[in-house]
Amino acid sequence: MIKLTHEENLIADRIKVLKNAAGTHSPSIFTVLEKIPELEIKVDACFLSNPYATDLFVEHLKEKLIDTGKIRDVLEFYPSQNAVIAELLSNYLGINKQSIFIGNGAIEIIQAILHNYTRKKIVVNIPTFSSYYEFLKNNTEVVYNKLLKEENFELNIDAYIELVKKEKPDTIVLINPNNPNGGYIKYKNFIYLIEELSFVNTIIVDESFIHFAYEDYSFEMKSIAHLVESFQNLVVVKSMSKDFGIAGIRAGYGVMSKDRVSSLLKNGYLWNSSGLAEFFFRLYIREDFLKEYEHVRVKYIRETQTYFNKLSKIKELKVYPSLANFALIELLDGTKSDEFVSTLLIRYGIYSRTCNDKIGLDGEFIRLASRTSEENATIIHTLNEIFS
Amino acid sequence: MIKLTHEENLIADRIKVLKNAAGTHSPSIFTVLEKIPELEIKVDACFLSNPYATDLFVEHLKEKLIDTGKIRDVLEFYPSQNAVIAELLSNYLGINKQSIFIGNGAIEIIQAILHNYTRKKIVVNIPTFSSYYEFLKNNTEVVYNKLLKEENFELNIDAYIELVKKEKPDTIVLINPNNPNGGYIKYKNFIYLIEELSFVNTIIVDESFIHFAYEDYSFEMKSIAHLVESFQNLVVVKSMSKDFGIAGIRAGYGVMSKDRVSSLLKNGYLWNSSGLAEFFFRLYIREDFLKEYEHVRVKYIRETQTYFNKLSKIKELKVYPSLANFALIELLDGTKSDEFVSTLLIRYGIYSRTCNDKIGLDGEFIRLASRTSEENATIIHTLNEIFS
């Protein structure tokens, strides 16, 4: 069991103050370093993104915007309107442009859907991404469906369907793979689930981590976004922050019925992209970029799964199965998750996420992201040292 | 009077299609060039921003982010949360951090206020920025207060107060200086107006163009944002796109009562900034940057007023008085504004804004922005040629 020194405890207290100020999220690495400059962060394993994709994007940005001087235009002028960018994506996604809604990050789409389409009652699986209950308007009833530790936090589809049929919510949310555990619902099970739940007014499926999931070793990703045409109650939310490693740009899109898109655009969301987000979206639909991206996506998945395997060999940790780019980890040696996360940060410069603010988790849990293979090796090395 | 050739008319029709798709806004320069590649745009006088401030920002971006390689961090990681950036601005603005709300451009703040605080009835001066009536939720009654051509579209303060007292709206909007004419309400008149209208639940004052206005030749700007502490019904909206020339970054803030900020943040608007917007805000509060900015602000104001003077010497045009960085111009020779704008664009590469979609304007009006002194000279030269 880990024990912090008195001095380390003082820093740990300051970290807690920042964490509390950030609510049920982690303070950004910038905030942490600004407020506690004596910390040295070597690995940000709090942050859920593919660093190889960031490299790829930075390369294209350098070549196409910085070296050409075109960055000035991207900064100076208004980006295109929402519908113009939706039209760009339409061909690539194979989805009608009127069913695509561009967001300033997925979080804006989540907010728009919950504020506009969730009325009385929502079913949320826990543990989950907290915005799905925190962003609700007042007076919305939340029914929490607890994913069970004994079932590795995987969704029990039949029990879930039964619960939804009983509760009759107007909205349900499924994150696939789920955050913070990485549990994945297979494509064919999803179809079954959606067909069974056609009476639910709004089915939100958050595919922000879908690029890291796979069903066989072709590593093909299986989005259900195209089902929106058949299922008018489906809303697919997609962040670009994780798979493309560009959280700072704030880019996301939602796929939903034409009526919903037009009603959202009717009185808002006009220039909610930025110049850089538009640049990204224009890159995202290019065949040459996608080919390069596919390479770093599969490379990252392979390294991530290797990393999870190595983590799972440490007997003081229980690593829950994940098809995302992070793993939910239970501390089995009696250490409190807060203390463990503080030690990792203060003593080893590894920023990880305590999960003690996640409702629906009984026990001491942390979440570790997968980063570059070198960074993952540092994490493994450090954990082995801690538990040796 | 201008007559387009047959070929020019065909292009003009394509411009109209783009304009219609963009609603009551202009299609972006990127959209125009993408859809009508045979156009060559030399001056974008549609676009309302200080180009010298863009230069200044690009210089700092190059020095601080590109040359150091730190741009990667800004792209990769999440920006700080809304309240963290508000805290940064607090000292500089001299306003309590809990009264500051950060927006993804002013447009997001306008949307947030209208959707959350406007209930039944709003008074809007026309001509105006269309989002102030288009973004309203259904069933909100709009009372239009027509600014009179005979009064140079200036607000008649006593008549306005009388109207508001009679109509008893829950929300009123004042853009200062007003868009599209640049009419300015002096600081002392504003105080009088707000004091008289203390019964109005929400007084939105949009100061997006305030950096271009002045009351004497010290060129000091007079924001009323600090009055929010005394007037809880006041909401000051501030875009950074115009004065700092960075529309592509999407940065803005609102100043309003603490209750309103905390109620907006309670269930949304978490990461609605971007990495670049945060970089900008961190720059914006630096004394050295502000000193350099002040220089380009005053330089631009002087050049803008000189440009307006030259425009007003063309006898076929009536230039309405403006303390913003654009002028509303009436065509006196019988040319239709659409046709005039098309000619300027197709024949001379000058992109300007037709105002025939602005409600409350009787006659043929265009809006011309002020750009660099060279670009302004090109516009003057071209107009003199057209009317010679």
Coordinates of N, CA and C in Angstrom, one line a residue, chain B residues 70-212:
Chain B
K70 N 4.9 24.6 -29.8 CA 3.9 24.4 -28.8 C 2.5 24.3 -29.4
I71 N 2.4 24.6 -30.7 CA 1.1 24.5 -31.3 C 0.5 23.1 -31.2
R72 N 1.4 22.1 -31.1 CA 0.9 20.7 -31.0 C 0.0 20.5 -29.7
D73 N 0.5 21.1 -28.6 CA -0.2 21.0 -27.3 C -1.6 21.6 -27.4
V74 N -1.6 22.8 -28.1 CA -2.9 23.6 -28.2 C -3.9 22.8 -29.1
L75 N -3.4 22.0 -30.0 CA -4.3 21.2 -30.9 C -4.7 19.9 -30.2
E76 N -3.7 19.3 -29.4 CA -4.0 18.0 -28.9 C -4.9 18.0 -27.7
F77 N -4.6 18.9 -26.7 CA -5.3 18.8 -25.4 C -6.5 19.6 -25.4
Y78 N -7.4 19.2 -24.4 CA -8.6 20.0 -24.2 C -8.2 21.4 -23.7
P79 N -9.0 22.4 -24.1 CA -8.8 23.7 -23.5 C -9.3 23.7 -22.1
S80 N -9.0 24.7 -21.4 CA -9.5 24.8 -20.0 C -11.0 25.0 -20.0
Q81 N -11.6 24.7 -18.9 CA -13.0 24.9 -18.8 C -13.4 26.4 -18.8
N82 N -14.7 26.6 -19.1 CA -15.2 28.0 -19.1 C -14.8 28.9 -18.0
A83 N -15.0 28.4 -16.7 CA -14.7 29.2 -15.5 C -13.2 29.5 -15.4
V84 N -12.4 28.6 -15.9 CA -10.9 28.9 -15.8 C -10.5 30.1 -16.7
I85 N -11.1 30.1 -17.8 CA -10.8 31.2 -18.8 C -11.4 32.5 -18.3
A86 N -12.6 32.4 -17.7 CA -13.3 33.6 -17.1 C -12.4 34.2 -16.0
E87 N -11.8 33.3 -15.2 CA -10.9 33.8 -14.2 C -9.7 34.6 -14.7
L88 N -9.2 34.1 -15.9 CA -8.1 34.8 -16.5 C -8.5 36.2 -16.9
L89 N -9.6 36.3 -17.5 CA -10.1 37.7 -18.0 C -10.5 38.6 -16.8
S90 N -10.8 38.0 -15.7 CA -11.4 38.8 -14.6 C -10.6 40.0 -14.2
N91 N -9.3 39.8 -14.0 CA -8.4 40.9 -13.5 C -8.4 42.0 -14.6
Y92 N -8.1 41.6 -15.8 CA -8.0 42.5 -16.9 C -9.2 43.4 -17.0
L93 N -10.4 42.7 -17.0 CA -11.6 43.4 -17.3 C -12.1 44.2 -16.0
G94 N -11.5 43.8 -14.9 CA -12.0 44.4 -13.6 C -13.4 44.0 -13.3
I95 N -13.7 42.8 -13.6 CA -15.1 42.3 -13.4 C -15.0 41.0 -12.7
N96 N -15.8 40.7 -11.8 CA -15.8 39.5 -11.0 C -15.9 38.3 -11.9
K97 N -15.0 37.3 -11.6 CA -15.0 36.1 -12.6 C -16.3 35.4 -12.7
Q98 N -17.1 35.5 -11.6 CA -18.4 34.7 -11.7 C -19.4 35.4 -12.6
S99 N -19.1 36.6 -13.0 CA -20.0 37.4 -13.9 C -19.5 37.2 -15.4
I100 N -18.5 36.4 -15.7 CA -18.0 36.3 -17.0 C -18.3 34.9 -17.6
F101 N -18.8 34.9 -18.8 CA -19.2 33.7 -19.5 C -18.4 33.6 -20.8
I102 N -17.7 32.6 -21.0 CA -16.9 32.5 -22.2 C -17.7 31.8 -23.3
G103 N -17.6 32.3 -24.5 CA -18.4 31.7 -25.6 C -17.6 31.4 -26.8
N104 N -18.1 30.4 -27.6 CA -17.5 30.0 -28.8 C -17.9 31.1 -29.9
G105 N -17.4 32.3 -29.7 CA -17.8 33.4 -30.5 C -19.0 34.0 -29.8
A106 N -19.2 35.3 -30.1 CA -20.4 36.0 -29.5 C -21.7 35.4 -29.8
I107 N -21.7 34.7 -31.0 CA -23.0 34.2 -31.5 C -23.5 33.1 -30.5
E108 N -22.6 32.4 -29.9 CA -23.0 31.3 -28.9 C -23.6 32.0 -27.7
I109 N -23.1 33.1 -27.3 CA -23.7 33.8 -26.1 C -25.0 34.4 -26.5
I110 N -25.2 35.0 -27.7 CA -26.5 35.5 -28.1 C -27.5 34.3 -28.0
Q111 N -27.1 33.2 -28.6 CA -28.0 32.0 -28.6 C -28.4 31.6 -27.1
A112 N -27.4 31.6 -26.3 CA -27.6 31.1 -24.9 C -28.6 32.1 -24.2
I113 N -28.4 33.4 -24.4 CA -29.2 34.4 -23.7 C -30.6 34.3 -24.2
L114 N -30.8 34.3 -25.6 CA -32.1 34.3 -26.1 C -32.9 33.0 -25.8
H115 N -32.2 31.9 -25.8 CA -32.9 30.6 -25.5 C -33.2 30.5 -24.1
N116 N -32.4 31.1 -23.2 CA -32.6 30.8 -21.8 C -33.3 32.0 -21.1
Y117 N -33.2 33.2 -21.6 CA -33.8 34.3 -20.8 C -34.8 35.1 -21.5
T118 N -35.0 34.9 -22.8 CA -36.1 35.7 -23.4 C -37.3 34.8 -23.5
R119 N -38.4 35.3 -22.9 CA -39.6 34.5 -22.8 C -40.7 34.8 -23.8
K120 N -41.2 36.0 -23.6 CA -42.4 36.3 -24.4 C -42.3 37.4 -25.4
K121 N -41.4 38.4 -25.1 CA -41.5 39.6 -26.0 C -40.1 40.3 -26.0
I122 N -39.7 40.7 -27.2 CA -38.4 41.3 -27.3 C -38.5 42.6 -28.2
V123 N -37.8 43.6 -27.9 CA -37.8 44.8 -28.7 C -36.4 44.8 -29.4
V124 N -36.4 44.9 -30.7 CA -35.2 44.8 -31.5 C -35.2 46.1 -32.4
N125 N -34.1 46.8 -32.4 CA -34.0 47.9 -33.4 C -33.7 47.4 -34.8
I126 N -34.3 48.0 -35.8 CA -33.9 47.5 -37.1 C -33.5 48.7 -38.0
P127 N -32.6 48.6 -38.9 CA -31.9 47.4 -39.3 C -31.0 46.9 -38.2
T128 N -30.7 45.5 -38.2 CA -29.9 45.0 -37.1 C -29.3 43.7 -37.6
F129 N -28.5 43.1 -36.7 CA -27.9 41.8 -36.9 C -29.0 40.7 -36.8
S130 N -29.2 40.0 -37.8 CA -30.4 39.2 -37.9 C -30.6 38.1 -36.8
S131 N -29.5 37.6 -36.3 CA -29.6 36.6 -35.2 C -30.5 37.0 -34.1
Y132 N -30.5 38.3 -33.8 CA -31.3 38.8 -32.6 C -32.8 38.5 -32.8
Y133 N -33.3 38.3 -34.0 CA -34.7 37.8 -34.1 C -34.7 36.4 -34.6
E134 N -33.8 36.0 -35.4 CA -33.8 34.6 -36.0 C -33.6 33.5 -35.0
F135 N -32.8 33.8 -34.0 CA -32.4 32.8 -33.0 C -33.5 32.7 -31.9
L136 N -34.5 33.5 -31.9 CA -35.5 33.4 -30.9 C -36.3 32.1 -30.9
K137 N -36.7 31.6 -29.8 CA -37.5 30.4 -29.7 C -38.8 30.7 -30.2
N138 N -39.5 29.7 -30.7 CA -40.9 29.9 -31.2 C -41.7 30.6 -30.2
N139 N -42.7 31.3 -30.7 CA -43.7 32.0 -29.9 C -43.2 33.2 -29.1
T140 N -42.0 33.7 -29.4 CA -41.6 35.0 -28.8 C -42.1 36.1 -29.7
E141 N -42.7 37.1 -29.1 CA -43.2 38.2 -30.0 C -42.0 39.2 -30.2
V142 N -41.9 39.6 -31.4 CA -40.8 40.6 -31.7 C -41.5 41.9 -32.0
V143 N -41.0 42.9 -31.3 CA -41.5 44.3 -31.6 C -40.3 45.0 -32.3
Y144 N -40.4 45.4 -33.5 CA -39.4 46.0 -34.3 C -39.4 47.5 -34.1
N145 N -38.4 48.1 -33.6 CA -38.3 49.6 -33.5 C -37.4 50.1 -34.7
K146 N -38.1 50.7 -35.7 CA -37.4 51.1 -36.9 C -36.6 52.3 -36.7
L147 N -35.3 52.2 -36.9 CA -34.4 53.4 -36.9 C -34.7 54.1 -38.2
L148 N -34.8 55.5 -38.1 CA -35.2 56.2 -39.3 C -34.1 56.7 -40.1
K149 N -34.3 56.5 -41.4 CA -33.3 57.1 -42.4 C -33.2 58.6 -42.2
E150 N -34.3 59.2 -42.0 CA -34.3 60.7 -41.8 C -33.4 61.1 -40.6
E151 N -33.3 60.2 -39.7 CA -32.5 60.5 -38.5 C -31.1 59.8 -38.6
N152 N -30.7 59.5 -39.8 CA -29.4 58.8 -40.0 C -29.3 57.4 -39.3
F153 N -30.5 56.8 -39.1 CA -30.5 55.5 -38.4 C -30.0 55.6 -36.9
E154 N -30.0 56.8 -36.4 CA -29.5 56.9 -35.0 C -30.7 56.6 -34.0
L155 N -30.3 56.1 -32.9 CA -31.4 55.7 -31.9 C -31.9 57.0 -31.3
N156 N -33.2 57.2 -31.4 CA -33.9 58.3 -30.7 C -34.2 57.8 -29.2
I157 N -33.3 58.2 -28.3 CA -33.3 57.6 -27.0 C -34.7 57.8 -26.3
D158 N -35.2 59.0 -26.3 CA -36.5 59.2 -25.6 C -37.6 58.4 -26.2
A159 N -37.7 58.4 -27.5 CA -38.7 57.7 -28.2 C -38.6 56.2 -27.9
Y160 N -37.4 55.8 -27.8 CA -37.1 54.3 -27.5 C -37.6 54.0 -26.1
I161 N -37.2 54.8 -25.2 CA -37.6 54.5 -23.8 C -39.2 54.5 -23.7
E162 N -39.8 55.4 -24.4 CA -41.2 55.5 -24.4 C -41.8 54.2 -25.0
L163 N -41.3 53.7 -26.1 CA -41.7 52.5 -26.7 C -41.6 51.3 -25.8
V164 N -40.4 51.2 -25.2 CA -40.2 50.0 -24.3 C -41.1 50.1 -23.1
K165 N -41.4 51.3 -22.6 CA -42.3 51.4 -21.4 C -43.7 51.0 -21.8
K166 N -44.1 51.3 -23.1 CA -45.4 50.9 -23.6 C -45.5 49.4 -23.8
E167 N -44.5 48.9 -24.5 CA -44.6 47.5 -24.9 C -44.3 46.5 -23.8
K168 N -43.5 46.9 -22.8 CA -43.2 46.0 -21.6 C -42.6 44.7 -22.1
P169 N -41.5 44.7 -22.9 CA -40.9 43.4 -23.3 C -40.1 42.8 -22.1
D170 N -39.8 41.5 -22.2 CA -38.9 41.0 -21.1 C -37.4 41.2 -21.6
T171 N -37.2 41.4 -22.9 CA -35.8 41.6 -23.4 C -35.8 42.7 -24.4
I172 N -34.7 43.5 -24.3 CA -34.4 44.5 -25.4 C -32.9 44.3 -25.8
V173 N -32.7 44.6 -27.0 CA -31.3 44.5 -27.6 C -30.8 45.8 -28.1
L174 N -29.6 46.2 -27.7 CA -29.0 47.3 -28.3 C -27.6 47.0 -28.7
I175 N -27.3 47.1 -30.0 CA -26.0 46.9 -30.5 C -25.3 48.2 -30.6
N176 N -24.1 48.3 -30.0 CA -23.4 49.6 -29.9 C -21.9 49.5 -30.2
P177 N -21.5 50.0 -31.3 CA -22.3 50.6 -32.4 C -23.1 49.6 -33.1
N178 N -24.2 50.1 -33.7 CA -25.2 49.2 -34.3 C -24.6 48.6 -35.7
N179 N -25.0 47.4 -35.9 CA -24.7 46.8 -37.2 C -26.1 46.7 -37.9
P180 N -26.2 47.2 -39.2 CA -25.2 47.5 -40.2 C -24.9 49.0 -40.4
N181 N -25.3 49.9 -39.5 CA -25.1 51.3 -39.9 C -24.0 51.9 -39.1
G182 N -23.6 51.4 -37.9 CA -22.5 52.0 -37.1 C -22.9 53.1 -36.2
G183 N -24.2 53.3 -36.0 CA -24.7 54.3 -35.1 C -24.3 54.0 -33.7
Y184 N -23.9 55.0 -33.0 CA -23.3 54.9 -31.6 C -24.1 55.6 -30.6
I185 N -24.3 54.9 -29.4 CA -24.9 55.6 -28.3 C -23.8 55.9 -27.3
K186 N -23.8 57.2 -26.9 CA -22.7 57.6 -26.0 C -22.9 57.0 -24.6
Y187 N -21.8 56.9 -23.9 CA -21.7 56.3 -22.6 C -22.8 56.9 -21.7
K188 N -22.8 58.3 -21.6 CA -23.7 58.9 -20.6 C -25.2 58.7 -21.0
N189 N -25.4 58.6 -22.3 CA -26.8 58.3 -22.7 C -27.2 56.9 -22.4
F190 N -26.2 56.0 -22.4 CA -26.5 54.6 -22.1 C -26.9 54.5 -20.6
I191 N -26.2 55.2 -19.8 CA -26.5 55.1 -18.3 C -27.9 55.6 -18.1
Y192 N -28.3 56.7 -18.7 CA -29.6 57.2 -18.6 C -30.6 56.2 -19.1
L193 N -30.4 55.6 -20.2 CA -31.3 54.6 -20.8 C -31.5 53.4 -19.9
I194 N -30.4 52.9 -19.4 CA -30.4 51.7 -18.5 C -31.2 52.0 -17.2
E195 N -30.9 53.2 -16.7 CA -31.6 53.6 -15.5 C -33.1 53.7 -15.7
E196 N -33.5 54.2 -16.8 CA -34.9 54.4 -17.1 C -35.6 53.0 -17.4
L197 N -34.8 52.1 -17.8 CA -35.4 50.8 -18.2 C -35.1 49.6 -17.3
S198 N -35.0 50.0 -16.0 CA -34.6 49.0 -15.0 C -35.7 47.9 -14.8
F199 N -36.9 48.1 -15.3 CA -38.0 47.1 -15.2 C -37.8 46.0 -16.3
V200 N -37.0 46.2 -17.3 CA -36.8 45.2 -18.3 C -36.0 44.1 -17.7
N201 N -36.4 42.8 -17.9 CA -35.8 41.7 -17.3 C -34.4 41.5 -17.9
T202 N -34.2 41.6 -19.2 CA -32.9 41.4 -19.8 C -32.6 42.5 -20.8
I203 N -31.6 43.2 -20.5 CA -31.1 44.2 -21.5 C -29.8 43.7 -22.1
I204 N -29.9 43.3 -23.4 CA -28.7 42.8 -24.1 C -28.0 44.0 -24.7
V205 N -26.7 44.2 -24.4 CA -26.0 45.2 -25.1 C -24.8 44.5 -25.8
D206 N -24.8 44.6 -27.1 CA -23.8 43.9 -27.9 C -22.7 44.9 -28.2
E207 N -21.6 44.8 -27.6 CA -20.4 45.7 -27.8 C -19.4 45.1 -28.7
S208 N -19.8 44.3 -29.7 CA -18.8 43.6 -30.6 C -18.0 44.6 -31.4
F209 N -18.6 45.8 -31.6 CA -17.8 46.8 -32.4 C -17.3 48.0 -31.6
I210 N -17.4 47.9 -30.3 CA -17.1 49.0 -29.4 C -15.6 49.5 -29.5
H211 N -14.7 48.6 -29.9 CA -13.3 49.0 -30.0 C -13.1 50.0 -31.2
F212 N -14.1 50.2 -32.1 CA -13.9 51.1 -33.2 C -14.5 52.4 -32.9

